[in-house]
mmCIF file of N, CA, C and O in Angstrom:
data_model
loop_
_atom_site.group_PDB
_atom_site.id
_atom_site.type_symbol
_atom_site.label_atom_id
_atom_site.label_comp_id
_atom_site.label_asym_id
_atom_site.label_seq_id
_atom_site.Cartn_x
_atom_site.Cartn_y
_atom_site.Cartn_z
ATOM 1 N N LEU A 25 24.205 103.637 104.261
ATOM 2 C CA LEU A 25 23.968 104.206 103.094
ATOM 3 C C LEU A 25 25.588 104.148 102.714
ATOM 4 O O LEU A 25 26.822 104.391 103.126
ATOM 5 N N ASN A 26 25.524 104.109 101.338
ATOM 6 C CA ASN A 26 27.091 103.952 100.247
ATOM 7 C C ASN A 26 26.958 105.778 100.053
ATOM 8 O O ASN A 26 26.171 106.473 99.942
ATOM 9 N N SER A 27 28.108 106.194 99.566
ATOM 10 C CA SER A 27 28.407 107.627 99.064
ATOM 11 C C SER A 27 27.451 108.259 98.075
ATOM 12 O O SER A 27 27.114 109.240 97.955
ATOM 13 N N GLU A 28 26.599 107.459 97.157
ATOM 14 C CA GLU A 28 25.881 107.873 96.333
ATOM 15 C C GLU A 28 24.131 107.685 96.936
ATOM 16 O O GLU A 28 23.311 108.077 96.299
ATOM 17 N N GLY A 29 24.223 107.391 97.976
ATOM 18 C CA GLY A 29 23.026 107.415 99.020
ATOM 19 C C GLY A 29 22.110 106.189 98.759
ATOM 20 O O GLY A 29 20.871 105.769 98.985
ATOM 21 N N ASN A 30 22.734 105.161 97.936
ATOM 22 C CA ASN A 30 22.238 104.001 97.739
ATOM 23 C C ASN A 30 22.212 102.826 99.450
ATOM 24 O O ASN A 30 23.257 102.993 99.803
ATOM 25 N N PRO A 31 21.077 102.345 99.616
ATOM 26 C CA PRO A 31 21.116 101.807 100.881
ATOM 27 C C PRO A 31 21.749 100.304 100.267
ATOM 28 O O PRO A 31 21.383 99.708 99.519
ATOM 29 N N ASN A 32 22.627 100.116 101.331
ATOM 30 C CA ASN A 32 23.294 98.558 101.643
ATOM 31 C C ASN A 32 22.192 97.698 102.383
ATOM 32 O O ASN A 32 20.989 98.083 102.455
ATOM 33 N N ASP A 33 22.490 96.737 103.009
ATOM 34 C CA ASP A 33 21.973 95.628 103.359
ATOM 35 C C ASP A 33 21.461 96.295 104.960
ATOM 36 O O ASP A 33 22.319 95.760 105.639
ATOM 37 N N ILE A 34 21.047 97.249 105.124
ATOM 38 C CA ILE A 34 20.788 97.836 106.748
ATOM 39 C C ILE A 34 19.325 97.342 106.958
ATOM 40 O O ILE A 34 19.130 98.483 108.318
ATOM 41 N N ALA A 35 18.283 97.178 106.555
ATOM 42 C CA ALA A 35 17.139 96.951 106.976
ATOM 43 C C ALA A 35 17.317 96.052 108.274
ATOM 44 O O ALA A 35 17.786 95.111 108.714
ATOM 45 N N GLY A 36 16.573 96.815 109.287
ATOM 46 C CA GLY A 36 16.317 96.016 110.681
ATOM 47 C C GLY A 36 17.500 96.426 111.626
ATOM 48 O O GLY A 36 17.265 95.704 112.667
ATOM 49 N N MET A 37 18.401 97.275 111.206
ATOM 50 C CA MET A 37 19.497 97.086 111.941
ATOM 51 C C MET A 37 19.411 98.637 112.786
ATOM 52 O O MET A 37 18.580 99.465 112.525
ATOM 53 N N ASP A 38 19.979 99.128 113.776
ATOM 54 C CA ASP A 38 20.180 100.197 114.762
ATOM 55 C C ASP A 38 21.196 101.282 113.534
ATOM 56 O O ASP A 38 22.085 100.806 113.861
ATOM 57 N N ALA A 39 20.355 102.302 113.598
ATOM 58 C CA ALA A 39 21.582 103.650 112.783
ATOM 59 C C ALA A 39 21.914 104.619 114.191
ATOM 60 O O ALA A 39 20.909 105.128 114.803
ATOM 61 N N ILE A 40 23.211 104.959 114.448
ATOM 62 C CA ILE A 40 24.000 106.187 115.027
ATOM 63 C C ILE A 40 24.388 107.204 114.142
ATOM 64 O O ILE A 40 24.987 106.866 113.509
ATOM 65 N N VAL A 41 23.659 108.088 114.109
ATOM 66 C CA VAL A 41 23.819 109.357 112.928
ATOM 67 C C VAL A 41 24.726 110.128 114.011
ATOM 68 O O VAL A 41 24.267 110.777 115.148
ATOM 69 N N VAL A 42 26.014 110.625 113.680
ATOM 70 C CA VAL A 42 26.868 111.344 114.467
ATOM 71 C C VAL A 42 27.233 112.668 113.593
ATOM 72 O O VAL A 42 28.235 112.624 112.897
ATOM 73 N N GLU A 43 26.842 113.602 114.550
ATOM 74 C CA GLU A 43 27.125 115.239 113.651
ATOM 75 C C GLU A 43 28.183 116.027 114.446
ATOM 76 O O GLU A 43 28.102 115.593 115.756
ATOM 77 N N ASP A 44 29.156 116.664 114.201
ATOM 78 C CA ASP A 44 30.033 117.527 114.739
ATOM 79 C C ASP A 44 28.807 118.760 115.108
ATOM 80 O O ASP A 44 29.063 119.110 116.240
ATOM 81 N N ILE A 45 28.286 119.540 114.191
ATOM 82 C CA ILE A 45 27.417 120.416 114.888
ATOM 83 C C ILE A 45 26.431 120.424 113.890
ATOM 84 O O ILE A 45 25.782 119.871 112.732
ATOM 85 N N ILE A 46 25.005 120.667 114.432
ATOM 86 C CA ILE A 46 23.693 120.448 113.884
ATOM 87 C C ILE A 46 23.889 122.172 113.707
ATOM 88 O O ILE A 46 23.057 122.798 114.921
ATOM 89 N N ASP A 47 23.105 122.627 112.816
ATOM 90 C CA ASP A 47 23.056 124.118 112.588
ATOM 91 C C ASP A 47 21.713 124.265 111.839
ATOM 92 O O ASP A 47 20.655 124.345 112.719
ATOM 93 N N ARG A 48 21.413 124.286 111.027
ATOM 94 C CA ARG A 48 20.223 124.706 110.004
ATOM 95 C C ARG A 48 19.799 122.898 110.348
ATOM 96 O O ARG A 48 17.913 122.777 110.077
ATOM 97 N N GLY A 49 20.203 121.553 110.296
ATOM 98 C CA GLY A 49 19.429 120.825 110.596
ATOM 99 C C GLY A 49 19.348 119.896 109.266
ATOM 100 O O GLY A 49 18.590 119.067 109.282
ATOM 101 N N SER A 50 19.407 120.216 108.172
ATOM 102 C CA SER A 50 19.311 119.783 107.048
ATOM 103 C C SER A 50 19.880 118.322 106.465
ATOM 104 O O SER A 50 19.251 117.482 106.355
ATOM 105 N N THR A 51 21.246 118.325 106.982
ATOM 106 C CA THR A 51 21.788 116.866 106.628
ATOM 107 C C THR A 51 21.547 115.810 107.772
ATOM 108 O O THR A 51 21.045 115.033 107.198
ATOM 109 N N ALA A 52 21.091 116.099 108.817
ATOM 110 C CA ALA A 52 20.732 115.450 109.639
ATOM 111 C C ALA A 52 19.111 114.212 109.564
ATOM 112 O O ALA A 52 18.593 113.753 109.557
ATOM 113 N N LYS A 53 18.492 115.633 108.964
ATOM 114 C CA LYS A 53 17.062 115.449 108.267
ATOM 115 C C LYS A 53 17.166 114.630 107.215
ATOM 116 O O LYS A 53 16.225 113.555 107.072
ATOM 117 N N GLU A 54 17.951 114.796 106.245
ATOM 118 C CA GLU A 54 18.102 114.180 105.289
ATOM 119 C C GLU A 54 18.570 112.905 105.151
ATOM 120 O O GLU A 54 17.789 111.706 104.676
ATOM 121 N N LEU A 55 19.372 112.408 106.189
ATOM 122 C CA LEU A 55 20.206 111.201 106.432
ATOM 123 C C LEU A 55 19.112 110.222 106.992
ATOM 124 O O LEU A 55 18.882 109.029 106.926
ATOM 125 N N THR A 56 18.678 111.057 108.193
ATOM 126 C CA THR A 56 17.488 110.199 109.004
ATOM 127 C C THR A 56 16.007 109.304 108.450
ATOM 128 O O THR A 56 16.125 108.500 108.563
ATOM 129 N N LEU A 57 15.901 110.519 107.309
ATOM 130 C CA LEU A 57 14.515 110.034 106.472
ATOM 131 C C LEU A 57 15.108 109.020 105.240
ATOM 132 O O LEU A 57 14.673 107.539 105.507
ATOM 133 N N ALA A 58 16.259 109.443 105.168
ATOM 134 C CA ALA A 58 16.751 108.313 104.379
ATOM 135 C C ALA A 58 17.167 106.694 104.679
ATOM 136 O O ALA A 58 16.920 105.930 104.163
ATOM 137 N N LEU A 59 17.586 106.712 105.949
ATOM 138 C CA LEU A 59 18.069 105.523 106.552
ATOM 139 C C LEU A 59 16.308 105.052 106.873
ATOM 140 O O LEU A 59 16.475 103.387 106.853
ATOM 141 N N ARG A 60 15.811 105.513 107.467
ATOM 142 C CA ARG A 60 14.241 105.261 107.634
ATOM 143 C C ARG A 60 13.649 104.513 106.488
ATOM 144 O O ARG A 60 13.192 103.197 106.216
ATOM 145 N N GLN A 61 13.993 105.252 105.012
ATOM 146 C CA GLN A 61 13.462 104.644 103.632
ATOM 147 C C GLN A 61 14.034 103.374 103.583
ATOM 148 O O GLN A 61 13.528 102.159 102.976
ATOM 149 N N ALA A 62 15.365 103.525 104.313
ATOM 150 C CA ALA A 62 16.204 101.536 104.038
ATOM 151 C C ALA A 62 15.772 100.794 105.111
ATOM 152 O O ALA A 62 15.959 99.892 104.867
ATOM 153 N N GLY A 63 14.708 100.977 106.033
ATOM 154 C CA GLY A 63 14.056 100.146 106.875
ATOM 155 C C GLY A 63 15.066 99.938 107.817
ATOM 156 O O GLY A 63 14.807 99.063 108.298
ATOM 157 N N VAL A 64 15.569 101.177 108.595
ATOM 158 C CA VAL A 64 16.503 100.415 109.728
ATOM 159 C C VAL A 64 15.352 100.292 110.763
ATOM 160 O O VAL A 64 14.031 101.209 110.696
ATOM 161 N N ALA A 65 15.589 99.872 112.166
ATOM 162 C CA ALA A 65 14.349 99.713 113.108
ATOM 163 C C ALA A 65 15.092 101.142 114.064
ATOM 164 O O ALA A 65 13.904 101.177 114.125
ATOM 165 N N THR A 66 16.299 101.572 114.130
ATOM 166 C CA THR A 66 16.085 102.263 114.874
ATOM 167 C C THR A 66 17.045 103.730 114.891
ATOM 168 O O THR A 66 17.806 103.437 114.130
ATOM 169 N N VAL A 67 16.603 104.970 114.968
ATOM 170 C CA VAL A 67 17.855 106.144 114.486
ATOM 171 C C VAL A 67 17.837 106.986 115.603
ATOM 172 O O VAL A 67 17.434 107.057 116.533
ATOM 173 N N THR A 68 19.238 107.018 116.010
ATOM 174 C CA THR A 68 19.563 107.877 117.468
ATOM 175 C C THR A 68 20.667 108.869 116.694
ATOM 176 O O THR A 68 21.422 108.601 116.076
ATOM 177 N N LEU A 69 20.538 110.153 117.047
ATOM 178 C CA LEU A 69 21.128 111.404 116.424
ATOM 179 C C LEU A 69 21.742 112.115 117.885
ATOM 180 O O LEU A 69 21.643 112.473 118.709
ATOM 181 N N LEU A 70 23.240 111.895 117.038
ATOM 182 C CA LEU A 70 24.347 112.522 118.502
ATOM 183 C C LEU A 70 24.893 113.583 117.967
ATOM 184 O O LEU A 70 25.260 113.794 116.440
ATOM 185 N N ALA A 71 24.960 114.715 118.288
ATOM 186 C CA ALA A 71 25.546 115.928 117.995
ATOM 187 C C ALA A 71 26.596 116.757 119.080
ATOM 188 O O ALA A 71 25.884 116.722 120.179
ATOM 189 N N THR A 72 27.750 117.068 118.801
ATOM 190 C CA THR A 72 28.693 117.605 119.922
ATOM 191 C C THR A 72 28.152 119.368 120.382
ATOM 192 O O THR A 72 27.981 119.599 121.355
ATOM 193 N N HIS A 73 27.816 119.707 118.862
ATOM 194 C CA HIS A 73 27.088 121.589 119.159
ATOM 195 C C HIS A 73 25.662 121.329 118.589
ATOM 196 O O HIS A 73 25.839 121.274 117.261
ATOM 197 N N GLY A 74 25.203 122.045 119.110
ATOM 198 C CA GLY A 74 24.010 122.379 118.309
ATOM 199 C C GLY A 74 23.741 123.558 118.693
ATOM 200 O O GLY A 74 23.082 123.749 119.752
ATOM 201 N N THR A 75 23.853 124.207 117.521
ATOM 202 C CA THR A 75 23.789 125.836 117.601
ATOM 203 C C THR A 75 21.965 126.015 116.974
ATOM 204 O O THR A 75 21.771 127.288 117.422
ATOM 205 N N PHE A 76 21.539 125.111 116.226
ATOM 206 C CA PHE A 76 20.401 125.758 115.686
ATOM 207 C C PHE A 76 19.952 126.796 115.401
ATOM 208 O O PHE A 76 18.900 127.464 115.661
ATOM 209 N N ALA A 77 20.385 127.284 113.997
ATOM 210 C CA ALA A 77 20.002 128.479 113.277
ATOM 211 C C ALA A 77 19.489 128.278 112.358
ATOM 212 O O ALA A 77 19.477 127.154 111.994
ATOM 213 N N GLN A 78 18.873 129.124 111.965
ATOM 214 C CA GLN A 78 17.861 129.500 110.953
ATOM 215 C C GLN A 78 16.472 127.882 110.720
ATOM 216 O O GLN A 78 16.641 127.252 109.469
ATOM 217 N N GLY A 79 16.226 127.858 111.538
ATOM 218 C CA GLY A 79 15.296 126.894 112.025
ATOM 219 C C GLY A 79 15.600 125.298 112.141
ATOM 220 O O GLY A 79 14.802 124.590 111.771
ATOM 221 N N GLY A 80 16.759 125.232 112.542
ATOM 222 C CA GLY A 80 17.670 123.816 112.863
ATOM 223 C C GLY A 80 16.558 123.481 113.981
ATOM 224 O O GLY A 80 16.502 121.883 113.787
ATOM 225 N N LEU A 81 16.501 123.557 114.807
ATOM 226 C CA LEU A 81 15.580 123.183 116.141
ATOM 227 C C LEU A 81 13.948 122.869 115.748
ATOM 228 O O LEU A 81 13.641 121.728 115.867
ATOM 229 N N SER A 82 13.514 123.531 114.790
ATOM 230 C CA SER A 82 12.187 122.872 113.894
ATOM 231 C C SER A 82 12.311 121.883 113.378
ATOM 232 O O SER A 82 11.518 121.352 113.236
ATOM 233 N N ARG A 83 13.772 121.763 112.676
ATOM 234 C CA ARG A 83 13.674 120.425 111.426
ATOM 235 C C ARG A 83 13.680 119.470 112.695
ATOM 236 O O ARG A 83 13.308 118.649 112.243
ATOM 237 N N ILE A 84 14.991 119.516 113.840
ATOM 238 C CA ILE A 84 14.835 118.255 114.262
ATOM 239 C C ILE A 84 13.254 117.992 115.138
ATOM 240 O O ILE A 84 13.326 116.903 115.001
ATOM 241 N N LYS A 85 12.688 118.771 115.757
ATOM 242 C CA LYS A 85 11.503 118.541 116.485
ATOM 243 C C LYS A 85 10.805 117.822 115.652
ATOM 244 O O LYS A 85 10.155 117.043 115.650
ATOM 245 N N GLU A 86 10.607 118.185 113.894
ATOM 246 C CA GLU A 86 9.895 117.460 113.116
ATOM 247 C C GLU A 86 9.976 115.797 113.033
ATOM 248 O O GLU A 86 9.123 115.159 112.752
ATOM 249 N N LEU A 87 11.443 115.922 113.377
ATOM 250 C CA LEU A 87 11.864 114.181 113.184
ATOM 251 C C LEU A 87 11.570 113.443 114.486
ATOM 252 O O LEU A 87 11.145 112.488 114.286
ATOM 253 N N VAL A 88 11.639 114.086 115.479
ATOM 254 C CA VAL A 88 11.047 113.497 116.950
ATOM 255 C C VAL A 88 9.627 113.412 116.933
ATOM 256 O O VAL A 88 9.163 112.681 117.494
ATOM 257 N N CYS A 89 9.090 114.502 116.251
ATOM 258 C CA CYS A 89 7.114 114.595 116.777
ATOM 259 C C CYS A 89 6.443 114.815 115.281
ATOM 260 O O CYS A 89 5.717 115.501 115.421
ATOM 261 N N PRO A 90 6.438 113.810 114.232
ATOM 262 C CA PRO A 90 6.004 114.058 113.040
ATOM 263 C C PRO A 90 4.324 114.130 113.155
ATOM 264 O O PRO A 90 4.006 113.277 113.809
ATOM 265 N N ASN A 91 3.892 114.541 112.176
ATOM 266 C CA ASN A 91 2.622 114.506 112.598
ATOM 267 C C ASN A 91 1.918 113.062 112.232
ATOM 268 O O ASN A 91 0.796 112.454 112.131
ATOM 269 N N THR A 92 2.742 112.477 111.184
ATOM 270 C CA THR A 92 2.024 110.940 110.908
ATOM 271 C C THR A 92 2.282 109.915 111.901
ATOM 272 O O THR A 92 1.457 109.085 112.166
ATOM 273 N N GLY A 93 2.791 110.527 113.176
ATOM 274 C CA GLY A 93 2.794 109.471 114.144
ATOM 275 C C GLY A 93 3.939 108.562 114.313
ATOM 276 O O GLY A 93 3.995 108.056 115.569
ATOM 277 N N ARG A 94 4.582 108.647 113.481
ATOM 278 C CA ARG A 94 5.789 107.318 113.693
ATOM 279 C C ARG A 94 6.918 108.518 113.561
ATOM 280 O O ARG A 94 6.948 109.643 112.926
ATOM 281 N N TYR A 95 8.019 108.146 114.387
ATOM 282 C CA TYR A 95 9.075 108.601 114.855
ATOM 283 C C TYR A 95 10.248 108.583 114.136
ATOM 284 O O TYR A 95 10.400 107.349 113.293
ATOM 285 N N ALA A 96 10.985 109.546 113.166
ATOM 286 C CA ALA A 96 11.862 109.406 112.274
ATOM 287 C C ALA A 96 13.210 109.141 113.028
ATOM 288 O O ALA A 96 14.000 108.505 112.819
ATOM 289 N N VAL A 97 13.052 109.839 114.367
ATOM 290 C CA VAL A 97 14.403 109.767 115.096
ATOM 291 C C VAL A 97 13.717 109.277 116.393
ATOM 292 O O VAL A 97 13.329 109.777 117.027
ATOM 293 N N ASP A 98 14.628 108.407 117.317
ATOM 294 C CA ASP A 98 13.906 107.543 118.149
ATOM 295 C C ASP A 98 14.999 108.484 119.751
ATOM 296 O O ASP A 98 14.185 108.477 120.544
ATOM 297 N N ARG A 99 16.114 108.928 118.774
ATOM 298 C CA ARG A 99 16.457 109.658 120.391
ATOM 299 C C ARG A 99 17.769 110.567 119.714
ATOM 300 O O ARG A 99 18.161 110.759 118.464
ATOM 301 N N VAL A 100 17.550 111.898 120.752
ATOM 302 C CA VAL A 100 18.307 112.980 120.251
ATOM 303 C C VAL A 100 19.457 113.162 121.269
ATOM 304 O O VAL A 100 18.543 113.380 122.219
ATOM 305 N N VAL A 101 20.952 113.192 121.218
ATOM 306 C CA VAL A 101 21.687 113.431 122.262
ATOM 307 C C VAL A 101 22.396 114.678 121.700
ATOM 308 O O VAL A 101 23.228 114.485 120.725
ATOM 309 N N ILE A 102 22.701 115.921 122.269
ATOM 310 C CA ILE A 102 23.354 116.915 122.036
ATOM 311 C C ILE A 102 24.366 117.182 123.305
ATOM 312 O O ILE A 102 23.308 117.538 124.288
ATOM 313 N N THR A 103 25.474 117.396 123.153
ATOM 314 C CA THR A 103 26.319 117.952 124.373
ATOM 315 C C THR A 103 25.780 119.822 124.564
ATOM 316 O O THR A 103 25.491 120.137 123.614
ATOM 317 N N ASP A 104 25.897 120.350 125.532
ATOM 318 C CA ASP A 104 26.123 121.818 125.784
ATOM 319 C C ASP A 104 27.085 122.338 125.864
ATOM 320 O O ASP A 104 27.495 123.511 126.127
ATOM 321 N N SER A 105 27.990 121.846 124.730
ATOM 322 C CA SER A 105 29.114 122.432 124.447
ATOM 323 C C SER A 105 28.999 123.467 123.231
ATOM 324 O O SER A 105 28.252 123.177 122.270
ATOM 325 N N VAL A 106 30.137 124.500 122.829
ATOM 326 C CA VAL A 106 30.063 125.101 121.633
ATOM 327 C C VAL A 106 31.637 125.458 121.330
ATOM 328 O O VAL A 106 31.884 125.912 122.548
#
């Protein structure tokens, strides 16, 4: 995605989202959903620090197990450092 949020030609590609900290999870959720709308094949979410404040863990769980049966995130990898 470019800085305006418009998809470039990324359909069918594998996306890796790298975050330093996932606190509320809002940024990761918005970007993941935008990548799926752009047609990427898979999304892997990586984060160094997962503090998960203010409902952050719930937002990430929604991406992994949505009610639609379609996974927005294929993998979530978070280190145990703070």
